[in-house]
Amino acid sequence: MARLARMMTATRGHGRMDWTDWASYLYLILGTALMLGPVLWLALSSLKSPAGLIEFPPTLLPQEQVRVSVPNYPNPLPLYRITKGDHAGQTLAEVRKIGLQATMVDPAAPETPIRVPVEDRTKLMQFHAAWDNYGDLLQKFDFGRYLWNSVFITSVATILTLLLNSMAAFALSKYKFAGREPVFLLMLATLMIPPTIILVPNYLIAAVLGLTDNPWGVIWPAVATPTGVFLLRQYMLTLPDDLLEAARMDNASEWRIYWRIVLPLSKPALAVLAIFSVMWRWNEFLWPMVVLGRNETFTLPLALNSFQGELTTQWNYLLAMTVVTLIPVTVIFALLQRHITQGIASAGVK
Amino acid sequence: MSRIDGSLALKDVVKRFGSTEVIHGVSFDVADGEFVVFVGPSGCGKSTLLRMICGLESVTEGEVRIGGERVNDLAAARRGLALVFQSYALYPHMTVYQNMAFGLENLAMPKAEIQARVGEAARMLRLEDYLQRKPTALSGGQRQRVAIGRAIVREPRIFLFDEPLSNLDAELRVGMRTELADLHRRLGTTMIYVTHDQVEAMTMADKIVVLRAGRVEQVGPPLELYNRPCNRFVAGFIGSPQMNFLEGHVAGDAVEIPGLGVVRTLAALPAAGTPVSIGIRPEHIRAGHEDGNNLTGTVAGVEQLGGLSYVRLADPAVTIQIPGQTQLAAGTAAPIHFPADAIHVFDADGLTLPRLS
């Protein structure tokens, strides 16, 4: 805590604020606001009711009009504060509104209806978080299934990516064989092909293999990433050959060398690739949309997309779902981020 | 204690990387239980030779035999050797215990025996308190001992050391040298040790193999190499400071050093006029004139070490070692004497001329 406080109040000079301090703090605060602002806005908005969302002017905090139960009226009535006229200052409940005139009652004396022009009153608002947005997601929609689809695809694809890419990287960095450089260059060359170009051929292959409408159709084509192989290879090049030779002298099989020596020592690079892979798979949209046709196989981004109907969009659910979609990536990032700088720095990717 | 035969024999071993030949037909034998040191300047192929013995490099031509058995095509792990790397090559993510146990686990040895062996090695190397530490939390000397421990637990036929002390500071190096010698005495296992430091070679070896540019220059016990170097390279390499060399030619039954005088030797000299060179160690040159073989030089510099002093002379350009401390100052004349029995004579190819018997 003390360290955090010291970091947050650090200055360039000796306790005094230099102009560079002002500039850096301004810049950093601006950057934070720019990046964090929309996310906060999203999180707060996801707690608004549908009425709260279309409120104008928009409010930062989720709010809702106060309602009270009034005898003789079956439903709770919305409350207004009267700003002008005979009843100025009073808080009245609206019974009905016809044109520019509203019929209202005093909750304390509900027998006498009062007529108030609509421009003479303001809504009485209170803070209200619509947690139902989240609750309903789980009940009304098949959110659990989409979440499971996304989690399954992301985790399985990430594990396979780490495994296969690290094996390729191990071979490309630690074994000398004819054609090693061409293979590596070919692999890197695929980076230059935009995914949209191979979308159709990929789909044809997936269709022939019967992988459409199947989570494996999303998993398999993505597990071998040139970026991942490159990242890991560059990192593994820094592992001393002596270690592998020592292990060889220690009777370790090549698989054991890979599994017990190379993999544990490549942890920083693996963490970086894990973060990348999780983000890629979790947010992937185009390819799953092409491959997954049936609603039950949808991942979260596809489900989010299907929430945007042609005529109506249920914004409250859409926002809640977006927040839920953001959480896993954030958590993974928070857990692995300390490896990133180390991993990226030592993988020679600047 | 009965052990497996830890003898080693190299026969005409050649190593080529592509078309570059780096080892040119090396042959020598190592008896079971010997402490052999490969010594030579950097790039002489001593590490390559070691790696060929332990199986990390293939043998292009020739034969490597361990315990009488040809091992050319045997994988490194199956040769029953243990190598201590210059960099120690400790697994950084494993504790000291795991580092030492890794090789045994790979042999699917029962846990109890692994524990017993690691425990014993740790006791022997005084590492018991560090078994649960990672290598990064150890000092250089401790890491060195872990690397040796990792070799010991496997009970190898031959220990191989690749410049194991070169990463330690001077003081530790002397300590580790005695420890290694003790270890060899206790275990009685064959040890092969690579170094470029001739002091390490002289102090530890039963037998020294001097290598230069992929060839064996001389094989023999340390003092034999010191007393009877077979060529100028070995003569210059063994001994510190280096042997002094002076160029000359045969003049009758003596060697004439142009501009300096005539030096009598015990060597069988070739015909008069043949160019030869003489070599004499700094510790064998005497200050002051005696009967014959006297020269006079000018002091160019003095290094006082307290217990002994080195005096560098100009004309002849030689270094002499004087016991104790000296009053000689730069620029003064220094009379010196070359004892005839301490002079080595080399022919134009650098080969030592035999002595008259």
XYZ file of C-alpha atoms in Angstrom:
707
model
C 0.000 0.000 0.000
C 2.806 2.357 0.954
C 4.612 1.436 -2.226
C 1.505 2.133 -4.271
C 1.103 5.514 -2.595
C 4.742 6.331 -3.283
C 4.351 5.344 -6.917
C 1.219 7.415 -7.333
C 2.834 10.517 -5.871
C 6.266 10.137 -7.418
C 7.880 13.313 -8.678
C 10.948 13.973 -10.759
C 12.509 16.482 -8.399
C 12.898 16.301 -4.655
C 9.298 16.413 -3.535
C 8.474 19.440 -5.679
C 6.313 19.269 -8.760
C 8.425 20.026 -11.812
C 6.653 21.095 -14.999
C 7.539 17.688 -16.422
C 5.686 16.124 -13.499
C 2.614 18.154 -14.330
C 2.895 17.151 -17.944
C 3.368 13.457 -17.215
C 0.545 13.335 -14.688
C -1.751 15.154 -17.068
C -0.820 12.836 -19.884
C -1.214 9.732 -17.749
C -4.534 10.816 -16.280
C -5.813 11.669 -19.738
C -4.668 8.287 -21.023
C -6.280 6.490 -18.117
C -9.525 8.346 -18.639
C -9.493 7.622 -22.350
C -8.892 3.928 -21.887
C -10.743 3.216 -18.682
C -13.630 5.642 -19.289
C -15.498 3.607 -21.899
C -15.093 0.425 -19.888
C -16.473 2.094 -16.755
C -19.288 3.628 -18.771
C -20.063 0.175 -20.148
C -20.000 -1.440 -16.708
C -22.291 1.248 -15.227
C -24.631 1.175 -18.197
C -24.946 -2.578 -17.957
C -26.686 -2.000 -14.641
C -29.300 0.329 -16.098
C -32.856 -0.702 -16.798
C -34.112 -0.394 -20.395
C -35.836 2.870 -19.392
C -32.654 4.135 -17.768
C -30.706 3.450 -20.938
C -32.907 5.621 -23.144
C -33.036 8.393 -20.575
C -32.073 11.785 -22.010
C -29.812 13.421 -20.996
C -27.953 10.224 -20.146
C -26.839 9.740 -16.560
C -23.576 8.288 -15.428
C -24.971 6.206 -12.600
C -27.790 3.730 -13.161
C -30.942 5.430 -11.950
C -34.591 4.658 -11.849
C -37.722 6.652 -11.188
C -39.031 6.203 -7.667
C -42.360 4.420 -7.490
C -44.741 4.098 -4.574
C -47.724 1.919 -3.884
C -50.835 4.024 -3.528
C -54.094 2.559 -2.126
C -56.714 1.819 -4.794
C -54.127 1.592 -7.565
C -53.018 -1.925 -8.497
C -49.490 -0.957 -9.708
C -46.875 1.244 -7.996
C -47.049 4.789 -9.372
C -44.043 6.866 -10.525
C -43.218 9.905 -8.390
C -42.625 13.458 -9.672
C -41.541 16.629 -7.994
C -43.721 19.560 -8.965
C -41.685 22.631 -9.897
C -44.369 25.244 -10.693
C -47.963 26.104 -10.033
C -50.118 25.581 -6.961
C -48.447 22.413 -5.852
C -44.842 23.548 -6.347
C -42.492 21.676 -4.021
C -44.829 18.755 -3.518
C -44.052 15.166 -4.536
C -46.948 13.605 -6.431
C -47.555 10.237 -8.051
C -48.699 10.048 -11.653
C -51.877 8.149 -12.373
C -52.093 8.776 -16.086
C -50.900 11.216 -18.683
C -53.028 12.566 -21.476
C -51.341 14.916 -23.912
C -49.573 17.671 -22.006
C -51.675 17.183 -18.900
C -51.013 14.550 -16.271
C -53.402 13.301 -13.674
C -51.596 12.934 -10.395
C -52.344 12.134 -6.776
C -50.703 12.922 -3.494
C -49.634 9.539 -2.056
C -50.686 10.807 1.347
C -54.205 11.720 0.132
C -54.914 9.489 -2.876
C -58.607 10.363 -3.128
C -58.184 13.751 -4.842
C -56.800 13.710 -8.380
C -54.646 16.722 -9.294
C -54.053 17.932 -12.852
C -50.516 19.106 -13.595
C -48.984 20.265 -16.904
C -46.107 17.948 -17.825
C -43.538 20.709 -18.099
C -44.172 21.710 -14.488
C -42.709 18.555 -13.002
C -39.459 16.545 -12.943
C -38.969 12.886 -12.377
C -37.850 11.841 -8.926
C -34.859 9.583 -9.508
C -32.967 7.248 -7.219
C -29.928 5.042 -7.601
C -30.883 1.604 -8.733
C -28.682 -1.132 -10.086
C -30.554 -3.455 -12.386
C -28.808 -6.680 -11.396
C -31.672 -8.402 -13.159
C -29.850 -7.730 -16.419
C -27.295 -10.280 -15.296
C -29.746 -12.616 -13.625
C -31.997 -12.697 -16.660
C -29.033 -13.467 -18.918
C -28.612 -16.778 -17.167
C -32.298 -17.579 -17.055
C -33.960 -16.145 -20.115
C -31.176 -16.797 -22.617
C -28.949 -19.760 -23.095
C -26.081 -17.695 -21.791
C -24.546 -20.607 -19.922
C -24.225 -22.544 -23.133
C -22.571 -19.679 -25.008
C -20.229 -19.120 -22.108
C -19.361 -22.811 -22.008
C -18.777 -22.852 -25.784
C -16.436 -19.900 -25.490
C -14.620 -21.280 -22.450
C -14.240 -24.686 -24.062
C -12.934 -23.341 -27.349
C -10.633 -20.826 -25.680
C -9.104 -23.167 -23.152
C -8.704 -26.184 -25.416
C -7.332 -24.077 -28.260
C -4.918 -22.309 -25.908
C -3.604 -25.544 -24.436
C -3.160 -27.034 -27.907
C -1.568 -23.831 -29.173
C 0.947 -23.792 -26.347
C 1.731 -27.471 -26.780
C 2.080 -27.570 -30.562
C 3.791 -24.199 -30.929
C 6.308 -24.967 -28.225
C 7.112 -28.309 -29.827
C 7.671 -26.640 -33.185
C 9.695 -23.882 -31.546
C 11.817 -26.428 -29.678
C 12.648 -28.238 -32.891
C 13.327 -25.032 -34.788
C 15.528 -23.560 -32.095
C 17.421 -26.522 -30.693
C 17.796 -29.094 -33.444
C 19.962 -28.692 -36.490
C 18.392 -30.371 -39.482
C 18.399 -29.860 -43.194
C 15.723 -27.382 -44.202
C 15.364 -25.813 -40.792
C 15.716 -22.261 -42.067
C 13.370 -22.707 -45.064
C 10.723 -24.248 -42.813
C 11.027 -21.366 -40.397
C 10.866 -18.784 -43.182
C 7.856 -20.471 -44.754
C 6.131 -20.375 -41.436
C 6.880 -16.697 -41.009
C 5.789 -16.027 -44.571
C 2.268 -17.147 -43.692
C 2.080 -14.063 -41.492
C 1.850 -12.020 -44.650
C -1.370 -13.665 -45.802
C -4.429 -11.861 -44.450
C -6.865 -14.308 -42.840
C -9.759 -13.068 -44.941
C -8.056 -14.336 -48.078
C -7.903 -17.900 -46.856
C -11.324 -17.750 -45.235
C -13.079 -19.569 -48.060
C -10.459 -22.288 -48.609
C -10.326 -22.820 -44.855
C -14.072 -23.172 -44.764
C -14.028 -25.683 -47.606
C -11.483 -27.786 -45.770
C -13.430 -27.551 -42.525
C -16.584 -28.577 -44.406
C -14.903 -31.572 -46.005
C -13.550 -32.664 -42.643
C -17.026 -32.333 -41.134
C -15.903 -29.670 -38.691
C -18.678 -27.185 -39.351
C -21.159 -26.522 -36.546
C -18.600 -28.089 -34.268
C -16.336 -26.336 -31.745
C -13.363 -28.298 -33.079
C -13.867 -26.463 -36.355
C -12.902 -23.285 -34.524
C -10.139 -24.902 -32.494
C -8.082 -26.826 -35.026
C -7.425 -24.226 -37.725
C -6.103 -21.787 -35.136
C -3.747 -23.878 -33.021
C -0.668 -23.514 -35.207
C 0.157 -19.827 -35.135
C 3.315 -18.520 -36.781
C 3.398 -15.714 -34.222
C 3.428 -18.215 -31.397
C 6.144 -20.353 -32.940
C 8.244 -17.287 -33.629
C 7.811 -15.912 -30.129
C 8.692 -19.193 -28.462
C 11.552 -19.961 -30.826
C 13.197 -16.628 -30.153
C 12.881 -17.252 -26.447
C 14.166 -20.809 -26.609
C 17.219 -19.670 -28.548
C 18.298 -17.934 -25.357
C 18.243 -21.169 -23.348
C 21.831 -22.433 -23.136
C 22.560 -25.616 -25.093
C 24.600 -26.796 -22.128
C 21.376 -27.402 -20.242
C 20.050 -29.715 -22.922
C 23.364 -31.516 -23.137
C 23.477 -31.872 -19.375
C 20.013 -33.396 -19.532
C 21.104 -35.683 -22.338
C 24.025 -36.820 -20.202
C 21.464 -37.314 -17.432
C 19.728 -39.969 -19.495
C 16.762 -37.766 -20.312
C 14.876 -38.664 -23.475
C 14.252 -35.857 -25.943
C 10.636 -35.723 -24.802
C 11.721 -35.420 -21.198
C 14.159 -32.656 -22.115
C 11.294 -30.814 -23.768
C 8.832 -31.464 -20.987
C 11.039 -31.109 -17.897
C 13.666 -28.606 -19.019
C 12.598 -26.536 -22.007
C 8.931 -26.007 -21.140
C 9.455 -24.900 -17.525
C 12.248 -22.565 -18.572
C 10.119 -21.038 -21.333
C 7.395 -20.068 -18.890
C 7.615 -16.301 -19.516
C 7.231 -16.748 -23.261
C 4.483 -19.327 -22.767
C 2.630 -16.862 -20.537
C 2.756 -14.226 -23.249
C 1.499 -16.648 -25.837
C -1.206 -17.862 -23.445
C -2.493 -14.312 -23.028
C -2.422 -13.725 -26.758
C -4.115 -17.011 -27.488
C -6.850 -16.442 -24.912
C -7.529 -12.971 -26.274
C -7.548 -14.151 -29.864
C -9.820 -17.142 -29.270
C -12.125 -15.365 -26.851
C -12.716 -12.380 -29.090
C -12.579 -14.216 -32.397
C -15.624 -13.404 -34.456
C -15.281 -13.882 -38.202
C -14.106 -17.472 -38.332
C -16.557 -18.801 -35.704
C -19.345 -16.976 -37.498
C -18.447 -18.745 -40.711
C -18.008 -22.178 -39.193
C -20.663 -22.194 -36.496
C -24.146 -22.001 -37.955
C -26.357 -23.424 -35.280
C -27.382 -21.321 -32.311
C -26.327 -23.963 -29.740
C -22.743 -23.851 -30.953
C -22.426 -20.045 -30.762
C -19.602 -18.479 -28.831
C -20.170 -15.319 -26.783
C -19.229 -12.856 -29.533
C -21.649 -14.598 -31.896
C -24.359 -14.574 -29.258
C -23.720 -10.867 -28.661
C -24.099 -10.287 -32.347
C -27.372 -12.186 -32.457
C -28.736 -9.934 -29.714
C -28.712 -7.070 -32.139
C -31.969 -7.793 -33.851
C -33.119 -6.209 -37.057
C -35.811 -4.153 -35.374
C -35.056 -4.073 -31.680
C -31.958 -4.471 -29.643
C -32.155 -5.395 -26.007
C -29.381 -3.049 -24.982
C -29.495 -3.865 -21.315
C -28.791 -7.529 -21.923
C -26.275 -6.766 -24.629
C -24.303 -4.560 -22.269
C -24.451 -7.032 -19.401
C -23.250 -9.785 -21.675
C -20.426 -7.617 -22.971
C -19.250 -7.040 -19.417
C -19.324 -10.762 -18.682
C -17.389 -11.348 -21.898
C -14.673 -8.938 -20.809
C -14.120 -10.468 -17.382
C -12.204 -13.673 -18.252
C -9.691 -11.927 -20.506
C -9.129 -9.310 -17.837
C -8.572 -11.932 -15.158
C -6.158 -13.928 -17.332
C -4.292 -10.773 -18.183
C -4.061 -9.744 -14.538
C -2.735 -13.160 -13.552
C -0.132 -13.460 -16.280
C 0.791 -9.860 -16.961
C 3.928 -9.846 -14.834
C 5.348 -12.454 -17.215
C 4.611 -10.308 -20.241
C 7.322 -7.718 -19.945
C 9.903 -10.357 -19.143
C 8.653 -12.624 -21.891
C 8.403 -10.006 -24.573
C 11.692 -8.424 -23.618
C 13.615 -11.675 -23.699
C 11.841 -13.075 -26.745
C 13.507 -10.344 -28.755
C 10.175 -9.000 -29.962
C 10.363 -5.308 -29.467
C 35.084 -52.078 -3.943
C 34.727 -53.553 -7.365
C 34.086 -51.074 -10.102
C 33.407 -51.242 -13.776
C 36.491 -50.695 -15.860
C 36.924 -46.955 -16.304
C 39.765 -47.041 -18.783
C 39.682 -45.026 -21.965
C 41.488 -45.400 -25.247
C 41.472 -43.075 -28.238
C 42.785 -44.418 -31.528
C 43.420 -42.107 -34.496
C 40.404 -40.002 -33.611
C 39.509 -37.425 -36.251
C 36.809 -34.781 -36.093
C 35.628 -32.782 -39.054
C 32.964 -30.071 -39.058
C 31.965 -30.042 -42.695
C 35.278 -29.889 -44.501
C 37.211 -28.327 -41.625
C 39.265 -30.845 -39.739
C 39.685 -29.809 -36.123
C 41.081 -32.993 -34.563
C 43.807 -34.662 -36.614
C 44.171 -38.270 -35.559
C 44.534 -38.223 -31.798
C 45.598 -41.378 -29.952
C 46.332 -42.009 -26.282
C 45.332 -44.312 -23.442
C 43.983 -43.533 -20.000
C 44.235 -46.235 -17.369
C 41.411 -46.962 -14.950
C 41.511 -44.575 -12.008
C 43.885 -42.063 -13.566
C 43.468 -38.309 -13.304
C 44.221 -37.005 -16.781
C 44.306 -33.362 -17.729
C 43.906 -32.104 -21.293
C 45.709 -28.846 -21.542
C 46.316 -26.486 -24.416
C 45.634 -22.953 -25.590
C 42.074 -21.956 -26.469
C 40.907 -23.442 -29.729
C 43.259 -26.404 -29.564
C 40.357 -28.846 -29.673
C 40.497 -30.063 -26.097
C 36.819 -29.379 -25.413
C 35.842 -30.956 -28.724
C 37.849 -34.022 -27.785
C 36.082 -34.185 -24.430
C 32.690 -33.848 -26.085
C 33.585 -36.660 -28.465
C 34.521 -38.881 -25.546
C 31.252 -38.206 -23.767
C 29.182 -38.571 -26.917
C 27.906 -35.030 -27.429
C 29.891 -34.828 -30.681
C 30.150 -37.636 -33.176
C 33.501 -39.166 -34.039
C 34.306 -38.655 -37.727
C 37.048 -41.250 -37.906
C 38.904 -43.462 -35.490
C 37.793 -45.179 -32.376
C 36.862 -44.285 -28.820
C 36.936 -47.188 -26.375
C 35.681 -47.030 -22.827
C 36.453 -50.022 -20.632
C 37.720 -51.792 -23.713
C 34.395 -51.413 -25.500
C 33.955 -49.375 -28.663
C 31.478 -46.573 -27.921
C 31.553 -44.544 -31.143
C 27.883 -45.199 -31.855
C 26.662 -45.336 -28.273
C 24.432 -42.459 -27.151
C 25.922 -40.046 -24.628
C 23.678 -41.204 -21.812
C 24.587 -44.866 -22.266
C 28.343 -44.469 -22.042
C 28.228 -44.307 -18.266
C 30.091 -41.009 -18.099
C 29.310 -37.813 -16.250
C 30.255 -34.389 -17.510
C 30.689 -31.256 -15.410
C 30.159 -28.253 -17.653
C 32.115 -25.058 -17.615
C 28.848 -23.168 -17.150
C 27.766 -25.845 -14.613
C 24.518 -26.152 -16.642
C 22.415 -26.527 -13.514
C 18.690 -26.643 -14.214
C 17.677 -23.209 -12.939
C 14.060 -24.158 -12.223
C 14.941 -27.131 -10.036
C 16.225 -27.219 -6.473
C 19.667 -28.572 -5.694
C 18.085 -31.877 -4.728
C 16.089 -32.093 -7.952
C 19.147 -31.160 -9.965
C 21.066 -34.067 -8.524
C 18.123 -36.472 -8.646
C 17.072 -35.712 -12.236
C 19.508 -38.134 -13.847
C 18.562 -40.895 -11.450
C 14.843 -40.334 -11.957
C 15.417 -40.752 -15.665
C 16.839 -44.194 -14.909
C 13.604 -45.007 -13.047
C 15.575 -45.652 -9.875
C 13.537 -46.266 -6.687
C 12.959 -43.095 -4.667
C 14.659 -44.450 -1.568
C 17.878 -45.138 -3.442
C 17.812 -41.720 -5.088
C 17.468 -40.154 -1.667
C 20.312 -42.205 -0.297
C 22.648 -41.364 -3.169
C 21.836 -37.666 -3.233
C 22.148 -37.544 0.544
C 25.569 -39.123 0.412
C 26.808 -36.856 -2.351
C 25.472 -33.831 -0.477
C 27.306 -34.931 2.658
C 30.511 -35.458 0.720
C 30.255 -32.015 -0.881
C 28.867 -30.232 2.207
C 25.667 -29.289 0.419
C 23.197 -30.727 2.942
C 21.924 -27.317 4.035
C 21.256 -26.193 0.486
C 19.290 -29.119 -0.932
C 16.031 -27.179 -1.119
C 17.550 -24.053 -2.662
C 17.484 -23.072 -6.296
C 20.860 -22.689 -8.036
C 20.411 -18.917 -8.296
C 20.507 -18.720 -4.503
C 23.946 -20.332 -4.360
C 27.462 -18.916 -4.601
C 29.776 -19.853 -7.457
C 31.626 -22.435 -5.409
C 28.393 -24.021 -4.234
C 27.046 -24.220 -7.772
C 30.275 -25.859 -8.778
C 29.815 -28.445 -6.050
C 26.221 -29.089 -7.120
C 27.439 -29.708 -10.648
C 29.998 -32.163 -9.306
C 27.347 -33.732 -7.070
C 25.107 -34.250 -10.068
C 27.960 -36.194 -11.630
C 28.802 -38.174 -8.497
C 25.303 -39.520 -7.829
C 25.331 -41.319 -11.154
C 28.422 -43.277 -10.138
C 29.963 -42.927 -13.582
C 32.836 -44.926 -15.020
C 34.641 -41.723 -15.923
C 34.210 -38.144 -14.729
C 34.712 -35.485 -17.364
C 35.348 -31.883 -16.381
C 35.209 -29.110 -18.966
C 37.158 -26.183 -17.514
C 35.136 -26.426 -14.313
C 37.062 -23.850 -12.328
C 37.335 -21.076 -14.883
C 34.256 -19.249 -13.563
C 35.521 -19.099 -10.000
C 37.672 -16.421 -8.427
C 41.335 -17.197 -7.815
C 41.010 -18.057 -4.149
C 38.082 -20.431 -4.630
C 39.868 -22.009 -7.553
C 42.775 -23.076 -5.372
C 40.344 -24.477 -2.804
C 38.324 -26.381 -5.384
C 41.515 -27.767 -6.880
C 42.416 -29.526 -3.646
C 38.794 -30.624 -3.216
C 38.785 -32.203 -6.644
C 42.077 -33.939 -5.950
C 40.641 -35.241 -2.651
C 37.530 -36.385 -4.431
C 39.611 -38.304 -6.933
C 41.512 -39.996 -4.136
C 38.318 -40.976 -2.334
C 36.367 -42.192 -5.347
C 39.252 -43.645 -7.270
C 37.319 -43.105 -10.493
C 38.965 -42.118 -13.741
C 38.774 -38.372 -14.221
C 39.429 -36.386 -17.347
C 39.830 -32.707 -16.869
C 40.080 -30.028 -19.521
C 41.779 -26.730 -18.806
C 43.865 -24.074 -20.444
C 45.573 -23.341 -17.152
C 48.837 -25.237 -16.912
C 49.005 -24.674 -13.147
C 45.785 -26.664 -12.719
C 47.226 -29.318 -14.981
C 50.511 -29.540 -13.089
C 48.925 -29.648 -9.632
C 46.179 -32.177 -10.236
C 47.145 -34.522 -13.014
C 48.560 -38.006 -12.914
C 49.049 -37.555 -16.621
C 48.868 -34.513 -18.847
C 47.864 -34.505 -22.491
C 49.160 -31.368 -24.173
C 47.143 -30.439 -27.244
C 47.764 -27.903 -29.942
C 45.619 -27.250 -32.993
C 43.945 -30.645 -32.838
C 47.112 -32.662 -32.332
C 48.613 -34.290 -29.270
C 51.975 -32.676 -28.596
C 53.007 -34.788 -25.636
C 51.495 -37.164 -23.106
C 53.097 -37.838 -19.767
C 53.265 -37.177 -16.036
C 53.554 -33.492 -15.086
C 57.206 -33.567 -14.094
C 58.222 -35.451 -17.193
C 56.632 -32.727 -19.272
C 58.409 -30.135 -17.191
C 61.791 -31.798 -17.246
C 61.778 -33.334 -20.692
C 59.416 -31.460 -23.000
C 59.515 -33.133 -26.395
C 59.217 -29.897 -28.351
C 59.369 -26.168 -28.054
C 55.600 -25.765 -27.726
C 55.328 -28.047 -24.698
C 58.446 -26.478 -23.210
C 56.856 -23.051 -23.511
C 53.414 -24.100 -22.388
C 54.357 -25.961 -19.229
C 55.919 -23.849 -16.518
C 55.267 -20.327 -15.363
C 56.645 -17.842 -16.191
C 57.325 -19.171 -19.633
C 60.627 -20.734 -20.622
C 63.088 -18.290 -22.229
C 64.029 -19.032 -25.817
C 67.086 -17.737 -27.653
C 67.814 -18.292 -31.335
C 71.269 -19.356 -32.500
C 73.196 -21.889 -34.507
C 75.538 -24.769 -33.858
C 79.190 -23.798 -33.552
C 81.282 -26.902 -32.983
C 80.200 -28.557 -29.756
C 78.322 -25.516 -28.503
C 75.510 -23.193 -29.547
C 76.375 -19.699 -30.590
C 73.856 -17.031 -29.782
C 74.697 -14.197 -32.183
C 75.891 -11.099 -30.366
C 75.722 -12.722 -26.959
C 78.169 -15.549 -26.806
C 78.557 -19.291 -26.916
C 76.575 -21.647 -24.722
C 77.564 -25.222 -23.981
C 74.761 -27.767 -23.649
C 74.351 -31.467 -22.950
C 72.425 -32.030 -26.191
C 73.632 -34.082 -29.145
C 74.110 -31.248 -31.620
C 73.849 -31.539 -35.380
C 76.430 -30.260 -37.879
C 77.978 -26.819 -37.357
C 75.943 -23.958 -38.781
C 72.530 -25.634 -38.321
C 70.068 -23.143 -36.850
C 68.834 -24.210 -33.409
C 67.244 -22.507 -30.447
C 67.919 -22.973 -26.787
C 65.416 -22.779 -23.979
C 65.949 -22.285 -20.289
C 63.432 -21.798 -17.521
C 63.556 -18.561 -15.482
C 63.998 -20.551 -12.273
C 67.102 -22.299 -13.646
C 69.038 -19.201 -14.646
C 71.478 -18.152 -11.926
C 72.453 -14.593 -11.157
C 76.184 -13.962 -11.247
C 78.935 -15.490 -13.346
C 80.198 -19.049 -12.907
C 82.367 -21.309 -15.055
C 81.348 -20.862 -18.694
C 77.886 -20.168 -20.165
C 78.021 -16.661 -18.800
C 76.087 -13.780 -20.317
C 75.455 -10.254 -19.224
C 72.167 -8.501 -19.752
C 70.613 -5.200 -18.828
C 67.765 -5.093 -16.343
C 64.586 -3.945 -18.109
C 62.154 -4.429 -15.275
C 61.720 -6.056 -11.895
C 58.635 -7.757 -10.418
C 58.927 -8.295 -6.698
C 56.548 -10.878 -5.286
C 58.101 -10.830 -1.842
C 59.020 -14.476 -1.630
C 60.633 -14.397 -5.031
C 61.401 -11.853 -7.736
C 61.236 -11.908 -11.496
C 63.820 -9.831 -13.327
C 63.259 -9.075 -16.984
C 66.448 -8.519 -18.944
C 67.129 -7.009 -22.332
C 69.963 -8.479 -24.474
C 69.431 -11.344 -23.971
C 65.647 -10.941 -23.627
C 65.107 -13.387 -20.792
C 63.290 -13.486 -17.493
C 65.060 -14.819 -14.471
C 63.584 -15.905 -11.204
C 65.507 -14.959 -8.106
C 64.601 -16.379 -4.705
C 63.798 -13.721 -2.115
C 63.927 -10.026 -2.847
C 66.386 -8.242 -5.111
C 68.198 -4.911 -5.170
C 68.590 -4.906 -8.960
C 67.231 -1.755 -10.553
C 66.275 -1.112 -14.150
C 69.184 -0.122 -16.376
C 71.888 -1.863 -14.374
C 73.951 -4.675 -15.842
C 73.094 -8.159 -14.653
C 75.584 -10.997 -15.010
C 73.836 -14.355 -15.456
C 74.807 -17.988 -15.807
C 73.006 -20.765 -17.765
C 73.701 -24.151 -16.129
C 74.380 -26.587 -18.974
C 72.089 -29.326 -17.598
C 69.091 -26.951 -17.539
C 69.323 -25.992 -21.199
C 66.945 -27.492 -23.732
C 67.956 -27.375 -27.383
C 65.397 -27.401 -30.190
C 65.956 -27.861 -33.892
C 64.498 -25.634 -36.573
C 61.190 -27.594 -36.457
C 60.909 -27.042 -32.716
C 61.687 -30.673 -31.763
C 63.859 -31.242 -28.716
C 67.315 -32.566 -29.515
C 68.172 -35.637 -27.416
C 70.821 -35.372 -24.733
C 74.172 -37.033 -24.921
C 73.978 -40.068 -22.728
